[in-house]
PDB file of C-alpha atoms and ligand atoms in Angstrom:
ATOM      1  CA  UNK A   1      91.618 211.550 195.135  1.00  0.00           C
ATOM      2  CA  UNK A   2      92.491 212.402 191.253  1.00  0.00           C
ATOM      3  CA  UNK A   3      95.668 212.375 190.032  1.00  0.00           C
ATOM      4  CA  UNK A   4      95.394 213.932 186.727  1.00  0.00           C
ATOM      5  CA  UNK A   5      96.659 217.392 186.507  1.00  0.00           C
ATOM      6  CA  UNK A   6      98.175 217.129 189.863  1.00  0.00           C
ATOM      7  CA  UNK A   7     101.236 218.102 188.207  1.00  0.00           C
ATOM      8  CA  UNK A   8     100.871 220.845 185.511  1.00  0.00           C
ATOM      9  CA  UNK A   9     103.527 222.535 183.614  1.00  0.00           C
ATOM     10  CA  UNK A  10     102.656 225.839 182.003  1.00  0.00           C
ATOM     11  CA  UNK A  11     104.318 227.831 179.160  1.00  0.00           C
ATOM     12  CA  UNK A  12     103.933 231.126 177.259  1.00  0.00           C
ATOM     13  CA  UNK A  13     105.383 229.328 174.318  1.00  0.00           C
ATOM     14  CA  UNK A  14     106.791 226.109 172.810  1.00  0.00           C
ATOM     15  CA  UNK A  15     107.574 224.243 169.431  1.00  0.00           C
ATOM     16  CA  UNK A  16     105.260 221.675 170.438  1.00  0.00           C
ATOM     17  CA  UNK A  17     103.487 220.832 174.272  1.00  0.00           C
ATOM     18  CA  UNK A  18     103.617 216.642 172.367  1.00  0.00           C
ATOM     19  CA  UNK A  19     107.687 217.437 172.243  1.00  0.00           C
ATOM     20  CA  UNK A  20     108.003 218.933 175.761  1.00  0.00           C
ATOM     21  CA  UNK A  21     105.807 216.331 177.059  1.00  0.00           C
ATOM     22  CA  UNK A  22     108.055 213.229 175.495  1.00  0.00           C
ATOM     23  CA  UNK A  23     111.204 215.104 177.164  1.00  0.00           C
ATOM     24  CA  UNK A  24     109.598 215.477 180.319  1.00  0.00           C
ATOM     25  CA  UNK A  25     108.369 211.395 180.125  1.00  0.00           C
ATOM     26  CA  UNK A  26     111.783 210.752 179.599  1.00  0.00           C
ATOM     27  CA  UNK A  27     112.577 212.399 182.853  1.00  0.00           C
ATOM     28  CA  UNK A  28     110.295 210.126 184.573  1.00  0.00           C
ATOM     29  CA  UNK A  29     106.925 212.392 185.067  1.00  0.00           C
ATOM     30  CA  UNK A  30     104.366 210.736 186.567  1.00  0.00           C
ATOM     31  CA  UNK A  31     101.472 209.813 184.742  1.00  0.00           C
ATOM     32  CA  UNK A  32      98.586 212.367 184.654  1.00  0.00           C
ATOM     33  CA  UNK A  33     101.422 215.309 184.173  1.00  0.00           C
ATOM     34  CA  UNK A  34      99.791 217.927 181.617  1.00  0.00           C
ATOM     35  CA  UNK A  35     101.573 220.195 179.779  1.00  0.00           C
ATOM     36  CA  UNK A  36     100.047 223.304 178.713  1.00  0.00           C
ATOM     37  CA  UNK A  37     101.212 226.333 176.254  1.00  0.00           C
ATOM     38  CA  UNK A  38      99.920 229.612 175.425  1.00  0.00           C
ATOM     39  CA  UNK A  39     101.227 229.224 171.542  1.00  0.00           C
ATOM     40  CA  UNK A  40     103.002 226.336 169.776  1.00  0.00           C
ATOM     41  CA  UNK A  41     105.736 227.542 167.278  1.00  0.00           C
ATOM     42  CA  UNK A  42     105.865 223.750 165.569  1.00  0.00           C
ATOM     43  CA  UNK A  43     102.217 222.364 166.795  1.00  0.00           C
ATOM     44  CA  UNK A  44     101.886 219.220 164.774  1.00  0.00           C
ATOM     45  CA  UNK A  45      98.599 217.213 163.625  1.00  0.00           C
ATOM     46  CA  UNK A  46      98.006 214.076 162.140  1.00  0.00           C
ATOM     47  CA  UNK A  47     100.778 213.131 159.274  1.00  0.00           C
ATOM     48  CA  UNK A  48     102.857 215.147 160.063  1.00  0.00           C
ATOM     49  CA  UNK A  49     100.442 218.360 159.366  1.00  0.00           C
ATOM     50  CA  UNK A  50     101.235 221.717 160.677  1.00  0.00           C
ATOM     51  CA  UNK A  51      98.734 222.515 163.414  1.00  0.00           C
ATOM     52  CA  UNK A  52      97.893 226.287 164.039  1.00  0.00           C
ATOM     53  CA  UNK A  53      98.314 227.269 167.653  1.00  0.00           C
ATOM     54  CA  UNK A  54      98.600 230.973 168.139  1.00  0.00           C
ATOM     55  CA  UNK A  55      98.741 232.625 171.126  1.00  0.00           C
ATOM     56  CA  UNK A  56      95.247 232.470 173.018  1.00  0.00           C
ATOM     57  CA  UNK A  57      93.605 230.959 170.330  1.00  0.00           C
ATOM     58  CA  UNK A  58      92.756 227.727 172.207  1.00  0.00           C
ATOM     59  CA  UNK A  59      93.904 225.142 174.520  1.00  0.00           C
ATOM     60  CA  UNK A  60      97.287 223.120 173.204  1.00  0.00           C
ATOM     61  CA  UNK A  61      97.867 220.553 176.089  1.00  0.00           C
ATOM     62  CA  UNK A  62      99.540 217.249 176.345  1.00  0.00           C
ATOM     63  CA  UNK A  63      99.004 214.758 178.939  1.00  0.00           C
ATOM     64  CA  UNK A  64     101.422 211.951 179.868  1.00  0.00           C
ATOM     65  CA  UNK A  65      99.900 208.099 180.631  1.00  0.00           C
ATOM     66  CA  UNK A  66     101.886 204.805 181.151  1.00  0.00           C
ATOM     67  CA  UNK A  67      99.619 202.168 180.249  1.00  0.00           C
ATOM     68  CA  UNK A  68     100.955 198.692 180.044  1.00  0.00           C
ATOM     69  CA  UNK A  69     100.153 197.797 176.469  1.00  0.00           C
ATOM     70  CA  UNK A  70     101.503 196.608 173.245  1.00  0.00           C
ATOM     71  CA  UNK A  71     101.716 199.418 170.722  1.00  0.00           C
ATOM     72  CA  UNK A  72      99.084 197.804 168.750  1.00  0.00           C
ATOM     73  CA  UNK A  73      96.516 198.715 171.239  1.00  0.00           C
ATOM     74  CA  UNK A  74      97.140 202.427 170.799  1.00  0.00           C
ATOM     75  CA  UNK A  75      93.939 202.582 168.190  1.00  0.00           C
ATOM     76  CA  UNK A  76      91.967 202.376 171.119  1.00  0.00           C
ATOM     77  CA  UNK A  77      93.496 204.776 173.360  1.00  0.00           C
ATOM     78  CA  UNK A  78      92.896 207.022 170.532  1.00  0.00           C
ATOM     79  CA  UNK A  79      89.087 206.426 170.438  1.00  0.00           C
ATOM     80  CA  UNK A  80      89.024 206.832 174.558  1.00  0.00           C
ATOM     81  CA  UNK A  81      90.775 210.265 174.083  1.00  0.00           C
ATOM     82  CA  UNK A  82      88.009 211.158 171.793  1.00  0.00           C
ATOM     83  CA  UNK A  83      85.280 210.303 173.842  1.00  0.00           C
ATOM     84  CA  UNK A  84      86.541 212.034 176.523  1.00  0.00           C
ATOM     85  CA  UNK A  85      86.933 215.414 174.715  1.00  0.00           C
ATOM     86  CA  UNK A  86      83.715 215.299 173.508  1.00  0.00           C
ATOM     87  CA  UNK A  87      82.353 214.792 176.665  1.00  0.00           C
ATOM     88  CA  UNK A  88      84.102 217.616 177.746  1.00  0.00           C
ATOM     89  CA  UNK A  89      83.054 220.004 175.235  1.00  0.00           C
ATOM     90  CA  UNK A  90      79.385 218.627 175.268  1.00  0.00           C
ATOM     91  CA  UNK A  91      79.046 219.979 179.041  1.00  0.00           C
ATOM     92  CA  UNK A  92      78.704 223.089 177.257  1.00  0.00           C
ATOM     93  CA  UNK A  93      75.018 223.763 175.838  1.00  0.00           C
ATOM     94  CA  UNK A  94      74.686 223.983 172.007  1.00  0.00           C
ATOM     95  CA  UNK A  95      78.781 222.257 171.597  1.00  0.00           C
ATOM     96  CA  UNK A  96      77.123 219.039 170.000  1.00  0.00           C
ATOM     97  CA  UNK A  97      80.550 217.461 169.729  1.00  0.00           C
ATOM     98  CA  UNK A  98      80.940 214.498 167.366  1.00  0.00           C
ATOM     99  CA  UNK A  99      83.752 212.304 166.484  1.00  0.00           C
ATOM    100  CA  UNK A 100      84.876 211.466 162.975  1.00  0.00           C
ATOM    101  CA  UNK A 101      87.194 208.862 162.940  1.00  0.00           C
ATOM    102  CA  UNK A 102      89.216 208.607 164.262  1.00  0.00           C
ATOM    103  CA  UNK A 103      90.487 211.550 166.286  1.00  0.00           C
ATOM    104  CA  UNK A 104      88.647 214.732 164.559  1.00  0.00           C
ATOM    105  CA  UNK A 105      86.193 216.587 166.834  1.00  0.00           C
ATOM    106  CA  UNK A 106      83.646 218.529 164.993  1.00  0.00           C
ATOM    107  CA  UNK A 107      80.654 220.795 165.907  1.00  0.00           C
ATOM    108  CA  UNK A 108      77.794 221.181 163.023  1.00  0.00           C
ATOM    109  CA  UNK A 109      80.347 219.478 160.684  1.00  0.00           C
ATOM    110  CA  UNK A 110      83.422 221.642 161.174  1.00  0.00           C
ATOM    111  CA  UNK A 111      86.557 220.587 163.342  1.00  0.00           C
ATOM    112  CA  UNK A 112      87.000 222.201 166.142  1.00  0.00           C
ATOM    113  CA  UNK A 113      89.375 219.733 168.213  1.00  0.00           C
ATOM    114  CA  UNK A 114      92.172 217.308 167.164  1.00  0.00           C
ATOM    115  CA  UNK A 115      94.082 214.449 169.079  1.00  0.00           C
ATOM    116  CA  UNK A 116      97.410 213.527 168.579  1.00  0.00           C
ATOM    117  CA  UNK A 117      98.364 210.512 170.377  1.00  0.00           C
ATOM    118  CA  UNK A 118     102.289 209.592 170.279  1.00  0.00           C
ATOM    119  CA  UNK A 119     103.996 207.061 172.329  1.00  0.00           C
ATOM    120  CA  UNK A 120     107.613 205.481 173.197  1.00  0.00           C
ATOM    121  CA  UNK A 121     108.047 202.057 172.882  1.00  0.00           C
ATOM    122  CA  UNK A 122     110.692 199.341 173.662  1.00  0.00           C
ATOM    123  CA  UNK A 123     110.955 195.982 172.270  1.00  0.00           C
ATOM    124  CA  UNK A 124     107.107 196.455 171.129  1.00  0.00           C
ATOM    125  CA  UNK A 125     105.687 197.264 174.804  1.00  0.00           C
ATOM    126  CA  UNK A 126     104.592 200.993 175.585  1.00  0.00           C
ATOM    127  CA  UNK A 127     106.766 203.048 177.988  1.00  0.00           C
ATOM    128  CA  UNK A 128     104.373 206.017 177.703  1.00  0.00           C
ATOM    129  CA  UNK A 129     101.929 207.857 175.723  1.00  0.00           C
ATOM    130  CA  UNK A 130     101.090 211.444 175.070  1.00  0.00           C
ATOM    131  CA  UNK A 131      97.973 212.433 174.556  1.00  0.00           C
ATOM    132  CA  UNK A 132      98.060 215.804 172.359  1.00  0.00           C
ATOM    133  CA  UNK A 133      94.760 217.957 172.344  1.00  0.00           C
ATOM    134  CA  UNK A 134      94.306 220.681 170.508  1.00  0.00           C
ATOM    135  CA  UNK A 135      91.263 222.768 170.928  1.00  0.00           C
ATOM    136  CA  UNK A 136      90.070 225.800 168.901  1.00  0.00           C
ATOM    137  CA  UNK A 137      88.553 228.015 171.457  1.00  0.00           C
ATOM    138  CA  UNK A 138      89.096 231.636 170.068  1.00  0.00           C
ATOM    139  CA  UNK A 139      91.083 231.029 166.845  1.00  0.00           C
ATOM    140  CA  UNK A 140      90.742 233.669 164.227  1.00  0.00           C
ATOM    141  CA  UNK A 141      89.416 231.676 161.608  1.00  0.00           C
ATOM    142  CA  UNK A 142      90.637 233.646 158.812  1.00  0.00           C
ATOM    143  CA  UNK A 143      93.975 232.641 159.726  1.00  0.00           C
ATOM    144  CA  UNK A 144      93.519 229.451 158.401  1.00  0.00           C
ATOM    145  CA  UNK A 145      94.404 228.776 154.680  1.00  0.00           C
ATOM    146  CA  UNK A 146      91.595 229.311 152.239  1.00  0.00           C
ATOM    147  CA  UNK A 147      90.846 225.594 151.859  1.00  0.00           C
ATOM    148  CA  UNK A 148      90.225 225.013 155.638  1.00  0.00           C
ATOM    149  CA  UNK A 149      88.480 228.337 156.466  1.00  0.00           C
ATOM    150  CA  UNK A 150      85.225 226.258 155.489  1.00  0.00           C
ATOM    151  CA  UNK A 151      85.926 223.432 157.591  1.00  0.00           C
ATOM    152  CA  UNK A 152      87.084 224.839 160.912  1.00  0.00           C
ATOM    153  CA  UNK A 153      85.088 226.530 163.820  1.00  0.00           C
ATOM    154  CA  UNK A 154      86.048 227.683 167.379  1.00  0.00           C
ATOM    155  CA  UNK A 155      84.314 227.386 170.748  1.00  0.00           C
ATOM    156  CA  UNK A 156      83.739 231.169 170.604  1.00  0.00           C
ATOM    157  CA  UNK A 157      81.994 230.676 167.488  1.00  0.00           C
ATOM    158  CA  UNK A 158      79.500 227.835 168.365  1.00  0.00           C
ATOM    159  CA  UNK A 159      79.183 228.859 172.240  1.00  0.00           C
ATOM    160  CA  UNK A 160      78.080 232.650 172.991  1.00  0.00           C
ATOM    161  CA  UNK A 161      77.955 232.466 176.647  1.00  0.00           C
ATOM    162  CA  UNK A 162      80.682 233.562 178.976  1.00  0.00           C
ATOM    163  CA  UNK A 163      83.386 230.607 178.305  1.00  0.00           C
ATOM    164  CA  UNK A 164      86.747 230.404 180.219  1.00  0.00           C
ATOM    165  CA  UNK A 165      89.423 228.095 178.932  1.00  0.00           C
ATOM    166  CA  UNK A 166      90.440 227.138 182.333  1.00  0.00           C
ATOM    167  CA  UNK A 167      87.264 225.542 182.947  1.00  0.00           C
ATOM    168  CA  UNK A 168      87.422 223.261 179.661  1.00  0.00           C
ATOM    169  CA  UNK A 169      90.864 222.327 180.876  1.00  0.00           C
ATOM    170  CA  UNK A 170      90.139 221.060 184.322  1.00  0.00           C
ATOM    171  CA  UNK A 171      86.827 219.153 182.734  1.00  0.00           C
ATOM    172  CA  UNK A 172      89.234 217.685 179.795  1.00  0.00           C
ATOM    173  CA  UNK A 173      91.923 216.653 182.591  1.00  0.00           C
ATOM    174  CA  UNK A 174      89.014 214.871 184.379  1.00  0.00           C
ATOM    175  CA  UNK A 175      87.314 212.956 181.740  1.00  0.00           C
ATOM    176  CA  UNK A 176      90.623 211.485 180.085  1.00  0.00           C
ATOM    177  CA  UNK A 177      91.435 210.638 183.738  1.00  0.00           C
ATOM    178  CA  UNK A 178      87.853 209.054 184.175  1.00  0.00           C
ATOM    179  CA  UNK A 179      87.909 207.330 180.897  1.00  0.00           C
ATOM    180  CA  UNK A 180      91.539 206.061 181.148  1.00  0.00           C
ATOM    181  CA  UNK A 181      90.453 204.479 184.297  1.00  0.00           C
ATOM    182  CA  UNK A 182      87.520 202.687 182.369  1.00  0.00           C
ATOM    183  CA  UNK A 183      89.801 201.905 179.489  1.00  0.00           C
ATOM    184  CA  UNK A 184      92.364 200.087 182.198  1.00  0.00           C
ATOM    185  CA  UNK A 185      89.285 198.127 183.535  1.00  0.00           C
ATOM    186  CA  UNK A 186      89.460 196.522 180.027  1.00  0.00           C
ATOM    187  CA  UNK A 187      85.765 197.996 179.585  1.00  0.00           C
ATOM    188  CA  UNK A 188      86.337 199.190 176.043  1.00  0.00           C
ATOM    189  CA  UNK A 189      82.810 198.018 175.275  1.00  0.00           C
ATOM    190  CA  UNK A 190      81.613 201.064 177.367  1.00  0.00           C
ATOM    191  CA  UNK A 191      84.083 203.447 175.494  1.00  0.00           C
ATOM    192  CA  UNK A 192      82.590 201.786 172.150  1.00  0.00           C
ATOM    193  CA  UNK A 193      79.160 202.338 173.305  1.00  0.00           C
ATOM    194  CA  UNK A 194      79.803 206.117 173.954  1.00  0.00           C
ATOM    195  CA  UNK A 195      81.994 206.154 170.545  1.00  0.00           C
ATOM    196  CA  UNK A 196      78.929 204.748 168.899  1.00  0.00           C
ATOM    197  CA  UNK A 197      76.391 207.585 170.088  1.00  0.00           C
ATOM    198  CA  UNK A 198      78.682 210.630 169.182  1.00  0.00           C
ATOM    199  CA  UNK A 199      80.278 209.253 165.714  1.00  0.00           C
ATOM    200  CA  UNK A 200      79.876 211.141 162.933  1.00  0.00           C
ATOM    201  CA  UNK A 201      80.458 208.496 160.691  1.00  0.00           C
ATOM    202  CA  UNK A 202      78.701 205.502 161.911  1.00  0.00           C
ATOM    203  CA  UNK A 203      76.082 204.469 159.164  1.00  0.00           C
ATOM    204  CA  UNK A 204      77.453 206.684 156.744  1.00  0.00           C
ATOM    205  CA  UNK A 205      78.762 205.994 153.241  1.00  0.00           C
ATOM    206  CA  UNK A 206      82.500 207.240 153.133  1.00  0.00           C
ATOM    207  CA  UNK A 207      85.744 206.864 151.191  1.00  0.00           C
ATOM    208  CA  UNK A 208      88.895 206.142 153.099  1.00  0.00           C
ATOM    209  CA  UNK A 209      92.233 206.113 151.269  1.00  0.00           C
ATOM    210  CA  UNK A 210      94.487 203.069 151.829  1.00  0.00           C
ATOM    211  CA  UNK A 211      97.726 202.666 150.629  1.00  0.00           C
ATOM    212  CA  UNK A 212      96.936 205.103 148.153  1.00  0.00           C
ATOM    213  CA  UNK A 213      93.976 203.198 147.017  1.00  0.00           C
ATOM    214  CA  UNK A 214      90.461 205.028 147.652  1.00  0.00           C
ATOM    215  CA  UNK A 215      88.240 202.281 149.143  1.00  0.00           C
ATOM    216  CA  UNK A 216      83.957 203.463 149.683  1.00  0.00           C
ATOM    217  CA  UNK A 217      81.588 201.995 151.648  1.00  0.00           C
ATOM    218  CA  UNK A 218      79.408 202.006 154.932  1.00  0.00           C
ATOM    219  CA  UNK A 219      80.918 202.935 158.109  1.00  0.00           C
ATOM    220  CA  UNK A 220      79.540 199.812 160.223  1.00  0.00           C
ATOM    221  CA  UNK A 221      81.223 199.808 163.817  1.00  0.00           C
ATOM    222  CA  UNK A 222      84.914 199.142 164.743  1.00  0.00           C
ATOM    223  CA  UNK A 223      87.057 196.080 165.454  1.00  0.00           C
ATOM    224  CA  UNK A 224      88.663 194.681 168.549  1.00  0.00           C
ATOM    225  CA  UNK A 225      91.554 196.957 167.922  1.00  0.00           C
ATOM    226  CA  UNK A 226      89.674 199.860 167.463  1.00  0.00           C
ATOM    227  CA  UNK A 227      89.959 200.257 163.856  1.00  0.00           C
ATOM    228  CA  UNK A 228      86.850 201.346 161.731  1.00  0.00           C
ATOM    229  CA  UNK A 229      84.522 198.535 159.709  1.00  0.00           C
ATOM    230  CA  UNK A 230      84.150 199.802 156.348  1.00  0.00           C
ATOM    231  CA  UNK A 231      81.039 197.278 154.872  1.00  0.00           C
ATOM    232  CA  UNK A 232      82.145 197.492 150.887  1.00  0.00           C
ATOM    233  CA  UNK A 233      78.992 197.491 147.972  1.00  0.00           C
ATOM    234  CA  UNK A 234      80.075 193.617 147.837  1.00  0.00           C
ATOM    235  CA  UNK A 235      79.816 193.286 151.146  1.00  0.00           C
ATOM    236  CA  UNK A 236      83.211 192.809 152.213  1.00  0.00           C
ATOM    237  CA  UNK A 237      84.360 194.469 155.367  1.00  0.00           C
ATOM    238  CA  UNK A 238      87.479 196.248 155.684  1.00  0.00           C
ATOM    239  CA  UNK A 239      89.273 197.454 158.850  1.00  0.00           C
ATOM    240  CA  UNK A 240      90.559 200.788 158.250  1.00  0.00           C
ATOM    241  CA  UNK A 241      93.390 202.294 160.164  1.00  0.00           C
ATOM    242  CA  UNK A 242      96.011 205.076 159.498  1.00  0.00           C
ATOM    243  CA  UNK A 243      93.620 206.490 156.738  1.00  0.00           C
ATOM    244  CA  UNK A 244      91.782 209.933 156.517  1.00  0.00           C
ATOM    245  CA  UNK A 245      87.816 209.659 155.747  1.00  0.00           C
ATOM    246  CA  UNK A 246      85.605 211.595 153.458  1.00  0.00           C
ATOM    247  CA  UNK A 247      82.229 211.463 154.690  1.00  0.00           C
ATOM    248  CA  UNK A 248      79.898 211.003 151.342  1.00  0.00           C
ATOM    249  CA  UNK A 249      76.518 213.376 151.045  1.00  0.00           C
ATOM    250  CA  UNK A 250      73.713 211.000 150.651  1.00  0.00           C
TER     251      UNK A 250
HETATM  252  C1  LIG B 301      94.912 216.755 164.581  1.00  0.00           C
HETATM  253  O1  LIG B 301      93.710 216.816 164.302  1.00  0.00           O
HETATM  254  O2  LIG B 301      96.014 216.426 163.198  1.00  0.00           O
HETATM  255  C2  LIG B 301      95.891 216.312 165.812  1.00  0.00           C
HETATM  256  C3  LIG B 301      95.877 218.004 166.275  1.00  0.00           C
HETATM  257  C4  LIG B 301      96.521 217.813 167.477  1.00  0.00           C
HETATM  258  C5  LIG B 301      97.107 218.944 167.909  1.00  0.00           C
HETATM  259  C6  LIG B 301      97.638 219.016 169.449  1.00  0.00           C
HETATM  260  S1  LIG B 301      97.694 220.797 170.074  1.00  0.00           S
HETATM  261  C7  LIG B 301      98.547 220.036 171.544  1.00  0.00           C
HETATM  262  C8  LIG B 301      99.715 218.814 170.757  1.00  0.00           C
HETATM  263  N1  LIG B 301     100.724 219.354 170.473  1.00  0.00           N
HETATM  264  C9  LIG B 301     100.701 219.548 169.284  1.00  0.00           C
HETATM  265  O3  LIG B 301     101.965 219.517 168.741  1.00  0.00           O
HETATM  266  N2  LIG B 301     100.057 218.588 168.638  1.00  0.00           N
HETATM  267  C10 LIG B 301      98.883 218.345 169.666  1.00  0.00           C
END
């Protein structure tokens, strides 16, 4: 019997589904509680960037989980969520979703979805985690700032058949529940295998900025913590985290 999505809170408009998930989790909301909004007024992405979330433009959702983890293990949870979202999108023929490390979901090299994992911790232990998922299903791509227009896409643009947000929402909940159960069984290697299959960066030459410094090298895999391993031309292998990366053309 599935637990995720048993309780779904739906709103017309919220500042951010992640914020509402935080207040519900503080009041004791159960693992698997889902929060959906038709519109977010202050949707946010990673590095506190704005996440454009117009009414009816996409799926803006958050799921509460209560893993028994140290906050250092959060990187792996991000990869778990990325694999789950890719799997859900890949149910639609033609939506060949790929993961750009750590949490951008791309179709034909353009961003279609993003994941924002946030948590509350107490004394180094995670109290709860909020998995925020934003999917551009029907966003008017002209609403994006000029510099982003060519980097984003939507489900409607990529998948021309009949499409219902509700069906995709169900699928995402199902996949997150499934991969989270795999994660809890400490089968991260299975998630890593899937991540490798859908990675848009593995084997590619990339540039990452780490503490303001640019590092280039080939993405050669993931570390135990779920960080990206980058092999520089000198052969040195760096573990990259908390960085945006640029995939270089070869
Ligand atoms: C990113 O790629 O930068 C992450 C984007 C995450 C957006 C989602 S939409 C639902 C949830 N609520 C938010 O405010 N952000 C996440």
